[in-house]
XYZ file of N, CA and C in Angstrom:
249
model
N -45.128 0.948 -45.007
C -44.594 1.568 -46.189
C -45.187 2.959 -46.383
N -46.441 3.290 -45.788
C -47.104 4.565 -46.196
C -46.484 5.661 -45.546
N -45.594 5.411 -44.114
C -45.039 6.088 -43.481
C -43.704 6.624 -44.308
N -43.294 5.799 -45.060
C -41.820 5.938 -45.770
C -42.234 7.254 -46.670
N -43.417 6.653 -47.739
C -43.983 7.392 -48.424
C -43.683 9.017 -48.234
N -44.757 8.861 -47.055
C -45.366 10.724 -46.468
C -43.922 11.134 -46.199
N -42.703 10.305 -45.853
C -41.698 10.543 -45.310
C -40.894 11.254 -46.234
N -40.575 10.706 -47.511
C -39.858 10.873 -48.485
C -40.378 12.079 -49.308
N -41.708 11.899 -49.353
C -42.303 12.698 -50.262
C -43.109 11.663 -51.682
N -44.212 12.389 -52.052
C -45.067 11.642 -52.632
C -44.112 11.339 -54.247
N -44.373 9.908 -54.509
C -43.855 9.528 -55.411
C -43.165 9.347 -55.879
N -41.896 9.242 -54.309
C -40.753 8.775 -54.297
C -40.669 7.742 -53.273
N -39.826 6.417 -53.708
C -39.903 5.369 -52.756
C -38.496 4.945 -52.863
N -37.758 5.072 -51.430
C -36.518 4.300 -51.493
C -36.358 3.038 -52.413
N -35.316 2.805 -53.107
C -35.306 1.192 -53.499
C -34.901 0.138 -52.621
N -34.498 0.561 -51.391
C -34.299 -0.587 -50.721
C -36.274 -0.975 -50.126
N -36.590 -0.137 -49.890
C -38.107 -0.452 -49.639
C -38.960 -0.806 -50.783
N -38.672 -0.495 -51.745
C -39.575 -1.285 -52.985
C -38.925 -2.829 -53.077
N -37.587 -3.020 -52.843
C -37.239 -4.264 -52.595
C -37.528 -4.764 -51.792
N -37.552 -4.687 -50.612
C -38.629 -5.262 -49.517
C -39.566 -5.431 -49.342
N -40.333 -4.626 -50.146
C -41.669 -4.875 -50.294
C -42.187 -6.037 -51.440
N -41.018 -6.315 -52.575
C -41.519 -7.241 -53.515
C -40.998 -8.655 -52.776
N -39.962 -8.744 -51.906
C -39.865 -9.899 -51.686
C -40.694 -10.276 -50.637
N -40.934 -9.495 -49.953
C -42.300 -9.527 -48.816
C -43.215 -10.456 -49.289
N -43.778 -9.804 -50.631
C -45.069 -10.374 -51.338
C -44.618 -11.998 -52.393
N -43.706 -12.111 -52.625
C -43.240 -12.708 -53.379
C -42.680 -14.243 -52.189
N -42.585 -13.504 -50.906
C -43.033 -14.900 -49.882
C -44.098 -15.251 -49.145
N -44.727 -14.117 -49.458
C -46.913 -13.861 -49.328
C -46.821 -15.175 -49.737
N -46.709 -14.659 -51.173
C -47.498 -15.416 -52.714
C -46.816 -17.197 -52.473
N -45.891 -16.909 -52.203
C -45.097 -18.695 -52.126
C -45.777 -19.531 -50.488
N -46.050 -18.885 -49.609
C -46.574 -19.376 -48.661
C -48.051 -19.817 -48.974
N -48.748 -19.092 -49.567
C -50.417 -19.108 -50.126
C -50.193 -20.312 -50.760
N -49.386 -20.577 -51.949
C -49.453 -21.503 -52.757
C -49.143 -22.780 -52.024
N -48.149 -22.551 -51.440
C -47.564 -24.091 -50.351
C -49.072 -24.465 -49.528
N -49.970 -23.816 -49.228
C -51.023 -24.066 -48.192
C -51.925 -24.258 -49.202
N -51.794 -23.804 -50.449
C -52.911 -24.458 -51.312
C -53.008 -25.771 -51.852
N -51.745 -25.876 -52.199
C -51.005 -27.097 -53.228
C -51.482 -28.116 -52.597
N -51.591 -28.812 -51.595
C -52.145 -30.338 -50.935
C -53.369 -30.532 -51.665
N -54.380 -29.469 -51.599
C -55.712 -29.806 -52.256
C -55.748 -30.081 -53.905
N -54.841 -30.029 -54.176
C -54.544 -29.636 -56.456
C -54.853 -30.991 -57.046
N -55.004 -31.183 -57.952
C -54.253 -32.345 -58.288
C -52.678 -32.555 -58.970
N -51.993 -33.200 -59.430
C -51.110 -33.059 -60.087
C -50.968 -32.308 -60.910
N -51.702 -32.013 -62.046
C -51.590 -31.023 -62.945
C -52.164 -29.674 -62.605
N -52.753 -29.654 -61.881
C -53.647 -28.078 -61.112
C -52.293 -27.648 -60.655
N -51.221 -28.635 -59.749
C -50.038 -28.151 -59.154
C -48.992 -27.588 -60.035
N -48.585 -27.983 -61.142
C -47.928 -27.688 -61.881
C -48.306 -26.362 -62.936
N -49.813 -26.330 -62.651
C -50.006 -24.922 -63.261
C -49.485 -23.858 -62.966
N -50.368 -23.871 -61.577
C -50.175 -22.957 -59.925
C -48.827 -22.566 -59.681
N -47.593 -23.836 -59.613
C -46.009 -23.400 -60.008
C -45.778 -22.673 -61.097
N -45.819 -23.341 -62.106
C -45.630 -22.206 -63.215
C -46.222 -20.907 -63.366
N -47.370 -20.892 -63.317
C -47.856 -19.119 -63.108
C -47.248 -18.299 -61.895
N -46.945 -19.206 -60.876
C -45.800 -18.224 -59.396
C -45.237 -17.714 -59.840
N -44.023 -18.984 -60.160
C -42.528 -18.538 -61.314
C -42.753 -17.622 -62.272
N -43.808 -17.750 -63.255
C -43.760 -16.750 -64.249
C -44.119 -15.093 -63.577
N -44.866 -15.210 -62.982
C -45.431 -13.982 -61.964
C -44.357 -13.809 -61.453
N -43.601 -14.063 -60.938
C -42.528 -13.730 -59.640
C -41.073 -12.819 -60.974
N -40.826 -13.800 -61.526
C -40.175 -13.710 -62.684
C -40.249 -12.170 -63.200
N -41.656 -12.353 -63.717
C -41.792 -11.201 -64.408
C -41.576 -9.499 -63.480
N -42.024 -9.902 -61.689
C -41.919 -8.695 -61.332
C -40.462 -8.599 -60.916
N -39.249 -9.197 -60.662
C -38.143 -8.993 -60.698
C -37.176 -8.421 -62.239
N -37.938 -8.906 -63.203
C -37.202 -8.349 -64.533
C -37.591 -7.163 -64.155
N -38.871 -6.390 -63.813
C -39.179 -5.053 -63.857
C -38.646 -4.756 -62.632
N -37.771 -5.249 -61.654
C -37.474 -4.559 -60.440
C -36.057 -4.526 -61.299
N -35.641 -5.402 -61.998
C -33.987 -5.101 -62.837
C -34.361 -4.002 -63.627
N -35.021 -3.953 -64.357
C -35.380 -2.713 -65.456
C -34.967 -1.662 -64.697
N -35.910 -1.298 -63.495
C -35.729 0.007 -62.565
C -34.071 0.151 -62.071
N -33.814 -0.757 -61.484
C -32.218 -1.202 -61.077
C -30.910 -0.334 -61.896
N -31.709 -0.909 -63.559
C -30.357 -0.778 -64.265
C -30.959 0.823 -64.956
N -32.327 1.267 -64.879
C -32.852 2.504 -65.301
C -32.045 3.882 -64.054
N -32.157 3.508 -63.040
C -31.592 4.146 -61.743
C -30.554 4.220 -61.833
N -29.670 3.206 -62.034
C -27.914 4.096 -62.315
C -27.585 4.517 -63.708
N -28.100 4.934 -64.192
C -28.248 5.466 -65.774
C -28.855 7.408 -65.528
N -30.035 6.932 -65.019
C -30.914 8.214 -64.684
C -29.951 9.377 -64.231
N -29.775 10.429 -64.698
C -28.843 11.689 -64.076
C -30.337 12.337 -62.885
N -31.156 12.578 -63.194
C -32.664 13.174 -62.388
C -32.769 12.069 -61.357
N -32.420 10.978 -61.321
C -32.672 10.101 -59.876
C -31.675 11.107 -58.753
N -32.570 10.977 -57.362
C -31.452 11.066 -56.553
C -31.297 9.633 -55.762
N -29.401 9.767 -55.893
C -29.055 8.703 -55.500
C -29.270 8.363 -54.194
N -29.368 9.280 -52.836
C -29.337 9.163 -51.513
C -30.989 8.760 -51.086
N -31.877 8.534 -51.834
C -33.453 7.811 -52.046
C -33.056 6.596 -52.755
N -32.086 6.067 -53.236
C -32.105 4.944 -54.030
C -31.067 4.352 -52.811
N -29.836 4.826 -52.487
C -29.568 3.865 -51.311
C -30.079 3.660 -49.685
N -31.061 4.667 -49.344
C -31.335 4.966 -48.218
C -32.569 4.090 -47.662
């Protein structure tokens, strides 16, 4: 991703690469938990799910926020948002 970065210019990040990058982490985070979960107990497990979900949750509302902020924005350029 740092290559995209220097590529684009600082402090601009394609959205198809910020999307790739959250679901990247967002099957990090679900793989970690699957390799944790055997050791839990029942209710340790059901925490651990719910804080994923809520975590995961919460960074997709803010990847919609940006989503629906980006085709609104006249100062976005669009050819960094589909590229």
């Amino acid at each position: 991703m740092e290559h995209v970065v220097a590529r684009v210019g600082a402090g601009t990040i394609p959205l198809s690469v910020l999307i790739e990058f959250i679901s990247q982490k967002v099957y990090t985070d679900l793989m970690r938990l699957i390799d944790l979960l055997p050791s839990k107990t029942d209710l340790e497990k059901k925490i651990e799910i719910a804080t994923f979900f809520s975590r995961t949750q919460h960074l997709f509302v803010r990847l919609e926020a940006l989503v629906k902020w980006s085709n609104s924005a006249s100062k976005v350029d669009k050819k960094f948002l589909t590229s």
